[in-house]
PDB file of C-alpha atoms and ligand atoms in Angstrom:
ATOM      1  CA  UNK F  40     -22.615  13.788 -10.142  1.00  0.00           C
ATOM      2  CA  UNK F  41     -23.638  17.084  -7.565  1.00  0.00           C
ATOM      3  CA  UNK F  42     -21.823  19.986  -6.681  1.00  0.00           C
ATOM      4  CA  UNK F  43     -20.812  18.313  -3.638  1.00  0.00           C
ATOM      5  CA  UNK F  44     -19.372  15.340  -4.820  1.00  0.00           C
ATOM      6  CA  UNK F  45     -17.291  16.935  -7.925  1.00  0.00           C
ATOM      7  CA  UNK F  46     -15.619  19.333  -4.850  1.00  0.00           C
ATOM      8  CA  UNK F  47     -15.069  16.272  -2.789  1.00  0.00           C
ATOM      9  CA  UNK F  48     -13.051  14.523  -5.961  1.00  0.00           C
ATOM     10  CA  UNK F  49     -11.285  17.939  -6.333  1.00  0.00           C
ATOM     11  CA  UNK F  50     -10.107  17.713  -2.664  1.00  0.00           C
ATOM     12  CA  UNK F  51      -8.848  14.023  -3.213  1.00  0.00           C
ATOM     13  CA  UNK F  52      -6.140  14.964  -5.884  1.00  0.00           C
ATOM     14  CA  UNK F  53      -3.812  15.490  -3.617  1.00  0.00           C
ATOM     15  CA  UNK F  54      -1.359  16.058  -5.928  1.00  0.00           C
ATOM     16  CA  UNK F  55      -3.343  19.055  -7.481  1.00  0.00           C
ATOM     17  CA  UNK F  56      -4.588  20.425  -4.095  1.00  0.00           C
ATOM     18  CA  UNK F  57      -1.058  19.637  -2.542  1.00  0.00           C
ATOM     19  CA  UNK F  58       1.371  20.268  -5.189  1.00  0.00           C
ATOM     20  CA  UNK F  59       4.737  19.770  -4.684  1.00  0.00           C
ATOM     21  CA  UNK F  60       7.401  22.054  -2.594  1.00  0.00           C
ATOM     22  CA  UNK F  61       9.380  24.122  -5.813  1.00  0.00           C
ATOM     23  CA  UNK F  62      12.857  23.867  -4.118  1.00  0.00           C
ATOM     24  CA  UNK F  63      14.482  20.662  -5.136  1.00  0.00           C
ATOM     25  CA  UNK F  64      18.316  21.068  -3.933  1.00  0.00           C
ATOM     26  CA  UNK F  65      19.443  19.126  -7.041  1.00  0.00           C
ATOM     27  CA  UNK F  66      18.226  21.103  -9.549  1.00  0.00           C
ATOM     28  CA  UNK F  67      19.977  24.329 -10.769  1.00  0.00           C
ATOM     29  CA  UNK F  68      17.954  27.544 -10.617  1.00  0.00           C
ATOM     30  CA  UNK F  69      17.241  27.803 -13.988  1.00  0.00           C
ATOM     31  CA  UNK F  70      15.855  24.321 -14.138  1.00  0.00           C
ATOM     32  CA  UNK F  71      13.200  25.073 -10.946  1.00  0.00           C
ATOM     33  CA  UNK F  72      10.248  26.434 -12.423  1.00  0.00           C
ATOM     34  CA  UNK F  73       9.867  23.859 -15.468  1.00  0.00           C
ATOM     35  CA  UNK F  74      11.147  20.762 -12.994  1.00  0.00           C
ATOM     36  CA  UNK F  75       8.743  21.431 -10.479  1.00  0.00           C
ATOM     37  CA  UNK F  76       5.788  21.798 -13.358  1.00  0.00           C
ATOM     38  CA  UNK F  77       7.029  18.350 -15.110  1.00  0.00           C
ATOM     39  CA  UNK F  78       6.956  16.734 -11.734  1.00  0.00           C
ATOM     40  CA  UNK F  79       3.377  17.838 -10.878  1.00  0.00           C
ATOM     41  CA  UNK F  80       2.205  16.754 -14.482  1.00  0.00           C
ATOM     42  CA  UNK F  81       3.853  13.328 -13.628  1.00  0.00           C
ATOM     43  CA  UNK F  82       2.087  13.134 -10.355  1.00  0.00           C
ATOM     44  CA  UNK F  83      -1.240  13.768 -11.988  1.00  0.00           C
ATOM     45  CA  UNK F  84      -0.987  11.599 -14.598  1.00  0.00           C
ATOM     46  CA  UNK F  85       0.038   9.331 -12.486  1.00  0.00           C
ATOM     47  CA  UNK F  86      -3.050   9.390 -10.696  1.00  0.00           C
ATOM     48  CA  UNK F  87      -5.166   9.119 -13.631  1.00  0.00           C
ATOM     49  CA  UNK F  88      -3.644   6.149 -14.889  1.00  0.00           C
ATOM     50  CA  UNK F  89      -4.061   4.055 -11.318  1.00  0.00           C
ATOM     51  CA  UNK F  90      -7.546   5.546 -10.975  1.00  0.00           C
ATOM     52  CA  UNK F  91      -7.897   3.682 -14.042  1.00  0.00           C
ATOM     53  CA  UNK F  92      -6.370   0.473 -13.868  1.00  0.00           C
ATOM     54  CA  UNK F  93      -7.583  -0.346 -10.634  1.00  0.00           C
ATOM     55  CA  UNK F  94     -11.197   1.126 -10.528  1.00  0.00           C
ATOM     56  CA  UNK F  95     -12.864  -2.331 -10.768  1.00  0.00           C
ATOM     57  CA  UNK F  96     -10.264  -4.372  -8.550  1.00  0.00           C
ATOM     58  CA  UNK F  97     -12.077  -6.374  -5.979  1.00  0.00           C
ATOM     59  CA  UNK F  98      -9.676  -7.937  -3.416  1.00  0.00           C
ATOM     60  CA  UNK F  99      -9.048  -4.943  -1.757  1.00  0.00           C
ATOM     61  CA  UNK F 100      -6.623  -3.510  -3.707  1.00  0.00           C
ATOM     62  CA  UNK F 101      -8.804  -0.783  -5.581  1.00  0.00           C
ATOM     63  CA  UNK F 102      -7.921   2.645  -6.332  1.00  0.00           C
ATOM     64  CA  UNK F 103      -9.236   3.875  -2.836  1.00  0.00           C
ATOM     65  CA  UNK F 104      -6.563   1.477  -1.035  1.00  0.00           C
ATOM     66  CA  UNK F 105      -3.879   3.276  -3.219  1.00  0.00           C
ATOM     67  CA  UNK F 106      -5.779   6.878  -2.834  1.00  0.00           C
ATOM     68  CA  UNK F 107      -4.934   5.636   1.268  1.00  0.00           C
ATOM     69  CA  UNK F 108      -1.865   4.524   1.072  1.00  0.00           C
ATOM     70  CA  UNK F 109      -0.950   7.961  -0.838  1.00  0.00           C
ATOM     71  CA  UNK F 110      -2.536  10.399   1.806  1.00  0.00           C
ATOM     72  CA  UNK F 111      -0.433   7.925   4.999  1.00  0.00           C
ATOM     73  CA  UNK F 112       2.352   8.420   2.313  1.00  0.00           C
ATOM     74  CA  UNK F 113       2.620  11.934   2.258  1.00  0.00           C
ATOM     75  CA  UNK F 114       1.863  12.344   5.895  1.00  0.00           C
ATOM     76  CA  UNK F 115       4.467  10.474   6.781  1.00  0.00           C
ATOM     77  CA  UNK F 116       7.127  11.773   4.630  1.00  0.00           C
ATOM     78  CA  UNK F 117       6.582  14.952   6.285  1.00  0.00           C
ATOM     79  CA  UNK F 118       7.105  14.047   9.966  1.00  0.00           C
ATOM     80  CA  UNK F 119      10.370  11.917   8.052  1.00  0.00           C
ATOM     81  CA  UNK F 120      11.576  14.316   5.919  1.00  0.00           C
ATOM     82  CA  UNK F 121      11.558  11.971   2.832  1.00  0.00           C
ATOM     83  CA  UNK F 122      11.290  12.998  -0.891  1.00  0.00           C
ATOM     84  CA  UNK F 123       7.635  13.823  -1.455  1.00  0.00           C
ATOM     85  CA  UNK F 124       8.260  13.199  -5.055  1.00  0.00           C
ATOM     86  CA  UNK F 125       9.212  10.056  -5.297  1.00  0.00           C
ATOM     87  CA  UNK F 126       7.335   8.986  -2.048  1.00  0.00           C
ATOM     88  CA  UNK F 127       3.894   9.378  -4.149  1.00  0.00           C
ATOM     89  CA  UNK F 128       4.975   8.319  -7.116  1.00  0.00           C
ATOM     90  CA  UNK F 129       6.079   5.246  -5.680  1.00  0.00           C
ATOM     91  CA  UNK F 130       2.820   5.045  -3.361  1.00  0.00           C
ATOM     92  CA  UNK F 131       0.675   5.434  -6.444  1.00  0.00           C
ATOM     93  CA  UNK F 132       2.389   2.746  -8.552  1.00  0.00           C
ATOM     94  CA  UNK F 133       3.014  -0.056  -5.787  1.00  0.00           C
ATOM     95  CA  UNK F 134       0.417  -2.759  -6.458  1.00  0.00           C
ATOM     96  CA  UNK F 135       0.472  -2.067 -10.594  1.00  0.00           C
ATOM     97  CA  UNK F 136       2.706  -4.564 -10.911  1.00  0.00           C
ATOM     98  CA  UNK F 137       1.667  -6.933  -7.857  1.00  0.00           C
ATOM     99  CA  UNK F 138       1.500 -10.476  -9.239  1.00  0.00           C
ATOM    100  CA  UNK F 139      -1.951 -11.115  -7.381  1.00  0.00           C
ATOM    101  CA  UNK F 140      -3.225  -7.943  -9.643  1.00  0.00           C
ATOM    102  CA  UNK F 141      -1.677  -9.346 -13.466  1.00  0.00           C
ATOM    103  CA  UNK F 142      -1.530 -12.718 -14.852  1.00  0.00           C
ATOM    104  CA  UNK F 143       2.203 -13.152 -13.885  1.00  0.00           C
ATOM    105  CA  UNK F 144       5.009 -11.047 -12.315  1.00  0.00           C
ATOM    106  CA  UNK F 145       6.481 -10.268 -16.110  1.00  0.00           C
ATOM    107  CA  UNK F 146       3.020  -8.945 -17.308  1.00  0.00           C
ATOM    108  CA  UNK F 147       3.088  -6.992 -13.969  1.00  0.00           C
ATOM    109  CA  UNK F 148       6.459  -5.726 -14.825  1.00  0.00           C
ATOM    110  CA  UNK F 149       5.876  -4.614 -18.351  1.00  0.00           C
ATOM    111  CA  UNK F 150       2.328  -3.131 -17.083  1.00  0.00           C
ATOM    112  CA  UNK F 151       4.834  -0.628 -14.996  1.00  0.00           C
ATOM    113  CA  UNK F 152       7.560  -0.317 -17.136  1.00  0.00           C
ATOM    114  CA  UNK F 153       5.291   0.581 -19.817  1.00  0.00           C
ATOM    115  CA  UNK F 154       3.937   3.418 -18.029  1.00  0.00           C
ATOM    116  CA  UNK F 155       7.235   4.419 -16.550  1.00  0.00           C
ATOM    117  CA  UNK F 156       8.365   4.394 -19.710  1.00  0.00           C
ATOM    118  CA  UNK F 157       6.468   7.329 -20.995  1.00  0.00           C
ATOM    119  CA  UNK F 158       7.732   9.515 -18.047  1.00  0.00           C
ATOM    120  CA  UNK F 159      10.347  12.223 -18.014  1.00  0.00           C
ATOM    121  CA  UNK F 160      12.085  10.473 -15.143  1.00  0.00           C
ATOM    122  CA  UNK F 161      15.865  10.781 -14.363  1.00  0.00           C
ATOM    123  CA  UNK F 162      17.233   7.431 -14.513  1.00  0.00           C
ATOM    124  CA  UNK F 163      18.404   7.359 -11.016  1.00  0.00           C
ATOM    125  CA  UNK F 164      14.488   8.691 -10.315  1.00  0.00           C
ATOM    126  CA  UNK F 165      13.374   5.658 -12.071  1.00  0.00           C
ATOM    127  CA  UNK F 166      15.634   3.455 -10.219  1.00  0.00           C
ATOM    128  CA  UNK F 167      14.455   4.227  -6.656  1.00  0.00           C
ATOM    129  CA  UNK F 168      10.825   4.290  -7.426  1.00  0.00           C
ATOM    130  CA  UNK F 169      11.445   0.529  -9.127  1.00  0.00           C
ATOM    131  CA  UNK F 170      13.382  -0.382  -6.305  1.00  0.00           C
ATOM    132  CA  UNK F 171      10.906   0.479  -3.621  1.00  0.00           C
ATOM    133  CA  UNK F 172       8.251  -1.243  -5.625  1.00  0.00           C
ATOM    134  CA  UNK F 173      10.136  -4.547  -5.850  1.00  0.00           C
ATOM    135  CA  UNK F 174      10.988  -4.296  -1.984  1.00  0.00           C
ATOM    136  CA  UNK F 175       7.599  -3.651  -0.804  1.00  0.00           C
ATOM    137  CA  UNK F 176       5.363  -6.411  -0.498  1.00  0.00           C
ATOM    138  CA  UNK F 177       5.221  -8.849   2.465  1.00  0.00           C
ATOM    139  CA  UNK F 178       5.833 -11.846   0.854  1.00  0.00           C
ATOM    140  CA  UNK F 179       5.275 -14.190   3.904  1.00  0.00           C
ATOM    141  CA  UNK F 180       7.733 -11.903   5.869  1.00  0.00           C
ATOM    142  CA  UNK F 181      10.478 -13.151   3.508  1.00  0.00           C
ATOM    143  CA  UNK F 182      11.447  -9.629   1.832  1.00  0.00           C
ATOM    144  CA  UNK F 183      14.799  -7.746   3.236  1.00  0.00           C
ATOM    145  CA  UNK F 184      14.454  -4.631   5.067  1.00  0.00           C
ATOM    146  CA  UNK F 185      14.149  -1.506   2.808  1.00  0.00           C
ATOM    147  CA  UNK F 186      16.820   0.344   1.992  1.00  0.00           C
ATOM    148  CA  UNK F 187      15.977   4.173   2.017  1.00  0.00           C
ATOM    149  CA  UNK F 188      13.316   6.646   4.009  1.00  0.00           C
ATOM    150  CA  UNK F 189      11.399   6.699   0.906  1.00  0.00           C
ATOM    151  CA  UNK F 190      11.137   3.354   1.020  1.00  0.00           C
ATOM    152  CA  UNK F 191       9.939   2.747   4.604  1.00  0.00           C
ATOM    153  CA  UNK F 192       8.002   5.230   4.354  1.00  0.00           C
ATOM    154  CA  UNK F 193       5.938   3.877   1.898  1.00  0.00           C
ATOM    155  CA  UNK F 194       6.145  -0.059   3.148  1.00  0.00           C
ATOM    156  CA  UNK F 195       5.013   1.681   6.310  1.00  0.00           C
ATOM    157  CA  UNK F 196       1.588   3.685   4.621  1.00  0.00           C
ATOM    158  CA  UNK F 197       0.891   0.574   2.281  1.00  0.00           C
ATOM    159  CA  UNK F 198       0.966  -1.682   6.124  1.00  0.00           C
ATOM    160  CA  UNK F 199      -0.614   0.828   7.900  1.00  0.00           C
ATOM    161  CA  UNK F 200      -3.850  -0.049   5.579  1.00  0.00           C
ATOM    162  CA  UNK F 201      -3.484  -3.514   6.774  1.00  0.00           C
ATOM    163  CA  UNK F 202      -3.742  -2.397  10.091  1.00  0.00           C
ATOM    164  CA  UNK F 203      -6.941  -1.569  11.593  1.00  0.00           C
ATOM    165  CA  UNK F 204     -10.460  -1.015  10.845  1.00  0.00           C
ATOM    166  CA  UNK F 205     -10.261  -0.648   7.079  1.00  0.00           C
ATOM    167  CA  UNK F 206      -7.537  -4.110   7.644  1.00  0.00           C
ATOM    168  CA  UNK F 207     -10.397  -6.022   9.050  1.00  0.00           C
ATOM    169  CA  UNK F 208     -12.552  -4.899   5.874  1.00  0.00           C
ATOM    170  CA  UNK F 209     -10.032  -5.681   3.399  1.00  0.00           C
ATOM    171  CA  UNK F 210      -9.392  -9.273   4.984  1.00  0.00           C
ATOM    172  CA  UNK F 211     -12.951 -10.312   4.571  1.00  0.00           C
ATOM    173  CA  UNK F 212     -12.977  -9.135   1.275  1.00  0.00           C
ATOM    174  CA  UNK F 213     -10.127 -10.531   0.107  1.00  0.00           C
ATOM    175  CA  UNK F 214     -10.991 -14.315   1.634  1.00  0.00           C
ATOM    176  CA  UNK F 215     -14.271 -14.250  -0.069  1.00  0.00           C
ATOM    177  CA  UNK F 216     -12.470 -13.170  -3.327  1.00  0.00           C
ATOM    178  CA  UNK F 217      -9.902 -15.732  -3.562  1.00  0.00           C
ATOM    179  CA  UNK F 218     -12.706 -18.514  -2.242  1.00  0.00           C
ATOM    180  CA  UNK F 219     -11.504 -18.759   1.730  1.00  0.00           C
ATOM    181  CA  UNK F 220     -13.664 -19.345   4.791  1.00  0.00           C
ATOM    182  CA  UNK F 221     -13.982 -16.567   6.727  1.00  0.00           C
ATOM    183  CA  UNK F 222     -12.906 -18.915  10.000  1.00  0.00           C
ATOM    184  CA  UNK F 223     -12.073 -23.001   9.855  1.00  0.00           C
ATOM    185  CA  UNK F 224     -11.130 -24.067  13.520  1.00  0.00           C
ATOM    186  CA  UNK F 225      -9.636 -26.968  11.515  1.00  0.00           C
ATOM    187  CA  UNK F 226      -7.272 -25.124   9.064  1.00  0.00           C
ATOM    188  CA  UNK F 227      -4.200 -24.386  11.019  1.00  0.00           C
ATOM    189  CA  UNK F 228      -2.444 -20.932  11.378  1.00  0.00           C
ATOM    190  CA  UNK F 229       0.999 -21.627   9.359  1.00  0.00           C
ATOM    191  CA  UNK F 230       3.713 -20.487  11.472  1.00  0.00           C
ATOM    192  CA  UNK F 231       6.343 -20.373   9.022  1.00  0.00           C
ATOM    193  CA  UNK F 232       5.928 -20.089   5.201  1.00  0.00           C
ATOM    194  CA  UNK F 233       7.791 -19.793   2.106  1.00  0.00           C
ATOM    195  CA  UNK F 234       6.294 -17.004  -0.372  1.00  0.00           C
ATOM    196  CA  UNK F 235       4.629 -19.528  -2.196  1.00  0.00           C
ATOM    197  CA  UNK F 236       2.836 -21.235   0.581  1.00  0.00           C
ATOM    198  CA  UNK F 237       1.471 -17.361   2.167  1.00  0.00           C
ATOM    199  CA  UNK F 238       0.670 -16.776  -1.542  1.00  0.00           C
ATOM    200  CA  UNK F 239      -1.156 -20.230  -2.598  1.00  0.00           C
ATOM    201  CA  UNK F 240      -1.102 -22.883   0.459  1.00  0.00           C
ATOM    202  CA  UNK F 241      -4.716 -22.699   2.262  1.00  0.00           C
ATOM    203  CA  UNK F 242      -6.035 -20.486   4.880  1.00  0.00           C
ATOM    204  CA  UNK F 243      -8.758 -18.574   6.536  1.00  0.00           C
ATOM    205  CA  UNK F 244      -9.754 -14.809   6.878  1.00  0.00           C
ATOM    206  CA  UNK F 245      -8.844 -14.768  10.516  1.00  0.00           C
ATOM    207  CA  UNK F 246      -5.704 -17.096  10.393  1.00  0.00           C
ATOM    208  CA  UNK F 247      -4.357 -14.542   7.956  1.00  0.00           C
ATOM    209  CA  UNK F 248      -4.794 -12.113  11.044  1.00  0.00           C
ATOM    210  CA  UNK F 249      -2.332 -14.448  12.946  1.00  0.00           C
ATOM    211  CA  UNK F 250       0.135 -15.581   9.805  1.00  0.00           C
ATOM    212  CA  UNK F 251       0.304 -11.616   8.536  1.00  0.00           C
ATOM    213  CA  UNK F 252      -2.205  -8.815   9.882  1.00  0.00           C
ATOM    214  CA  UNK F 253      -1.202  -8.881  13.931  1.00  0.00           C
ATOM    215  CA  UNK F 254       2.814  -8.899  13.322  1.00  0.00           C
ATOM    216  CA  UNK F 255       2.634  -6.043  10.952  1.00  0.00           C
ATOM    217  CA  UNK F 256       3.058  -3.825  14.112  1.00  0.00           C
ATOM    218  CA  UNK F 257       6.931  -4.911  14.695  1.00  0.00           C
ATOM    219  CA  UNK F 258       7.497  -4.984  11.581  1.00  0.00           C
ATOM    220  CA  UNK F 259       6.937  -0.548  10.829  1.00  0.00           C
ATOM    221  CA  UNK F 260      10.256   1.379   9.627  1.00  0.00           C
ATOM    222  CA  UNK F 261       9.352   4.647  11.254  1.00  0.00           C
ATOM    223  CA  UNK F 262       8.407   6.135  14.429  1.00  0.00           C
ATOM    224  CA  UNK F 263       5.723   8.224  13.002  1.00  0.00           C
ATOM    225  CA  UNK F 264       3.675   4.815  11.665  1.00  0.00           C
ATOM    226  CA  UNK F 265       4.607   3.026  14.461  1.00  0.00           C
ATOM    227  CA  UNK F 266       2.560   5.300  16.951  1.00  0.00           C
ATOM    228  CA  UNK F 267      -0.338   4.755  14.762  1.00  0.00           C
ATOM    229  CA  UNK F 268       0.103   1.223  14.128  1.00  0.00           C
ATOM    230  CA  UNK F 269       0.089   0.569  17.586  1.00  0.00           C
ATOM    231  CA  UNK F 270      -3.433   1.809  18.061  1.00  0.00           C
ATOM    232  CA  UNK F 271      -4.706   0.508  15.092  1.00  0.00           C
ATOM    233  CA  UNK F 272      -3.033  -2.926  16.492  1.00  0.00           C
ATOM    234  CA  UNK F 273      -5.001  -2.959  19.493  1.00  0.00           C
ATOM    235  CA  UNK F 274      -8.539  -2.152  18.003  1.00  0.00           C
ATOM    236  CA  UNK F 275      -7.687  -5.617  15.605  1.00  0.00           C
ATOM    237  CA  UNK F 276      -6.268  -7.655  17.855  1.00  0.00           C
ATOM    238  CA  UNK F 277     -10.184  -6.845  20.568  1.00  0.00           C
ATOM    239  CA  UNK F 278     -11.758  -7.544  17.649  1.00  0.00           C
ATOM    240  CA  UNK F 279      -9.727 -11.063  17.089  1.00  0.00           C
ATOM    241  CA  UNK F 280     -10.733 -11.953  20.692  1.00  0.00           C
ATOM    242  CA  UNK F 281     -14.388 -10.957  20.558  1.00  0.00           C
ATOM    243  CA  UNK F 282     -15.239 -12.960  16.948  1.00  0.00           C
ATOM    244  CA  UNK F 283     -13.388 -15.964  19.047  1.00  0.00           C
ATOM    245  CA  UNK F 284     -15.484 -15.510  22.161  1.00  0.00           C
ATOM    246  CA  UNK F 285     -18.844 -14.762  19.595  1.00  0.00           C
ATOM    247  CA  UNK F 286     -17.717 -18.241  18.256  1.00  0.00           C
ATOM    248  CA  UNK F 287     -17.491 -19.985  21.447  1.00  0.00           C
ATOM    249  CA  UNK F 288     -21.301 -18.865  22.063  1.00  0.00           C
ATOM    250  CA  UNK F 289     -20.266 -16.396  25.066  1.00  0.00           C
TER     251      UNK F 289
HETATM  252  P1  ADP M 229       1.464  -7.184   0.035  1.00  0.00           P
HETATM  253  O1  ADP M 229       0.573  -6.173  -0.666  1.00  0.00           O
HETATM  254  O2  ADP M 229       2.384  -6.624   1.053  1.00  0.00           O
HETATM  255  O3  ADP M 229       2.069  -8.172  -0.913  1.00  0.00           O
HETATM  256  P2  ADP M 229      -0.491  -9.081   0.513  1.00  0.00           P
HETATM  257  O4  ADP M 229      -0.762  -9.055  -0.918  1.00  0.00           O
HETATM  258  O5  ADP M 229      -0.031 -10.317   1.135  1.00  0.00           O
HETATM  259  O6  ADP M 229       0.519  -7.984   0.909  1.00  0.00           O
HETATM  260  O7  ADP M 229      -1.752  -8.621   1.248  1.00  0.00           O
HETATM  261  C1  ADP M 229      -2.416  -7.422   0.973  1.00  0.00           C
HETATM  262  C2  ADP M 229      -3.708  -7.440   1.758  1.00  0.00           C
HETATM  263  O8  ADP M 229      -4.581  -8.426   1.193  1.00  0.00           O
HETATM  264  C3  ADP M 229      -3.520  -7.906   3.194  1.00  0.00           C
HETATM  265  O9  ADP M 229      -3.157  -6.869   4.013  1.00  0.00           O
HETATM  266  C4  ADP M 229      -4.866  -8.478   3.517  1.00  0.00           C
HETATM  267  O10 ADP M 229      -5.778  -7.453   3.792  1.00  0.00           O
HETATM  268  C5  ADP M 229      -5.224  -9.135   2.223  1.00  0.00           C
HETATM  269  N1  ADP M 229      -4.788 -10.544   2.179  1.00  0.00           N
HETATM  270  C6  ADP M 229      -3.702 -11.081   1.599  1.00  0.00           C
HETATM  271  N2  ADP M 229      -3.655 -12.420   1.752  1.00  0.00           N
HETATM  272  C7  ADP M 229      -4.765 -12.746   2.459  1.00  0.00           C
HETATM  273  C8  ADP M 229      -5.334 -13.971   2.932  1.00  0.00           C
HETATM  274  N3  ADP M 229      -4.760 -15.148   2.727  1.00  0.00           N
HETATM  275  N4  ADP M 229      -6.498 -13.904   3.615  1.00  0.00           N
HETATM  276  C9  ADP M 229      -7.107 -12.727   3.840  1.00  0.00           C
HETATM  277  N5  ADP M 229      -6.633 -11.542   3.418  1.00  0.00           N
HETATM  278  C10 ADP M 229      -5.479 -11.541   2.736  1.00  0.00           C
HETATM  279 NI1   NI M 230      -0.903  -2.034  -1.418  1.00  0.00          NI
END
């Protein structure tokens, strides 16, 4: 690897080249330093261990979609004023347990707990984090709303990636990898669907645009995603019309 790339890698851990703020309101003073140190190990390791597991993913849920959803995570925290802390760490763990990513929702489970497991985490720490991660996936629109900032906050980052240029990307990728067309004028867009059908029923790369990708816009928590979403929103939704009118011959 060059110079250039190893300084590029050391920019992307954020959470070495961003460490965490040192005043945590909860803590008593004597606690601060070692906290704040135990917090930044977590956040490291943390990042090692997704790097890891999902290096070789292929449906668009690599480690880069997670390295993504971190950097919207943090950025939007700030302009929220949500814990940073548990913000990333839930960021980095979302899809570790997805069920699309294990070979069922308990192995997905124990794949997180097992890691969680080995952190110094207060219990209430843990909670949230699990919490979030249970709350955060689409599921067909069928999920309730999210319950704290964290929690939008990171729903909101892990949407805005399916938003977009990068959305578009991800979409193709992930029809060829589960065996879809990319477009079937035949296959209708579902209007309503349980979990199982968005999960399993059939569909196309630019259906899913209609059944998921363009509603994701009135669907953000937060006013800070929701400006970006709505630009990101429009670039998707020119591209929709142009691969129709490209398909029409015009
Ligand atoms: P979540 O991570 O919220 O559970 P999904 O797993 O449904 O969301 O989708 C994650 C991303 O995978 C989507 O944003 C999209 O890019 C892609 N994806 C999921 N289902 C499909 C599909 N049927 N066709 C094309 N892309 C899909
Ligand atoms: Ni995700």
């Amino acid at each position: 690897m060059t110079t250039s790339n190893n300084q590029q890698l050391d920019q992307l851990q954020y959470s070495k080249a961003n460490p965490l703020p040192t005043n945590h309101s909860e803590s008593q003073p004597s606690d601060l330093p070692q906290r704040s140190s135990s917090r930044q190990q977590m956040l490291e390791e943390t990042e090692a261990f997704v790097r890891t597991e999902l290096s070789g993913e292929t449906s668009g849920h690599d480690w880069w979609h997670i390295h993504r959803v971190v950097q919207m995570t943090r950025r939007l925290a700030a302009a929220e004023q949500a814990d940073l802390f548990i913000c990333t760490m839930a960021a980095l763990l979302h899809d570790i347990a997805d069920e699309k990513l294990n070979p069922s929702k308990e192995a997905g489970m124990q794949r997180l707990n097992g890691w969680l497991d080995q952190q110094p985490l207060d219990p209430q720490e843990r909670e949230h984090i699990l919490e979030i991660i249970a709350n955060m996936s689409y599921n067909g629109g069928n999920n309730p709303p999210m319950r704290t900032i964290e929690g939008k906050v990171v729903q909101d980052a892990d949407r805005l990636d399916a938003i977009g240029a990068i959305a578009i990307a991800r979409c193709f990728v992930y029809a060829g990898h589960v065996g879809d067309l990319m477009y079937d004028p035949e296959v209708p867009v579902r209007e309503q669907m349980t979990a199982e059908e968005y999960r399993n029923g059939q569909s196309t790369a630019i259906n899913h645009f209609h059944e998921k990708l363009l509603k994701l816009k009135d669907r953000i928590n937060t006013p800070a995603a929701r400006e970006i979403a709505e630009e990101r929103h429009q670039y998707m939704q020119d591209y929709v019309d142009r691969f129709y009118r490209e398909w029409n011959g015009m």
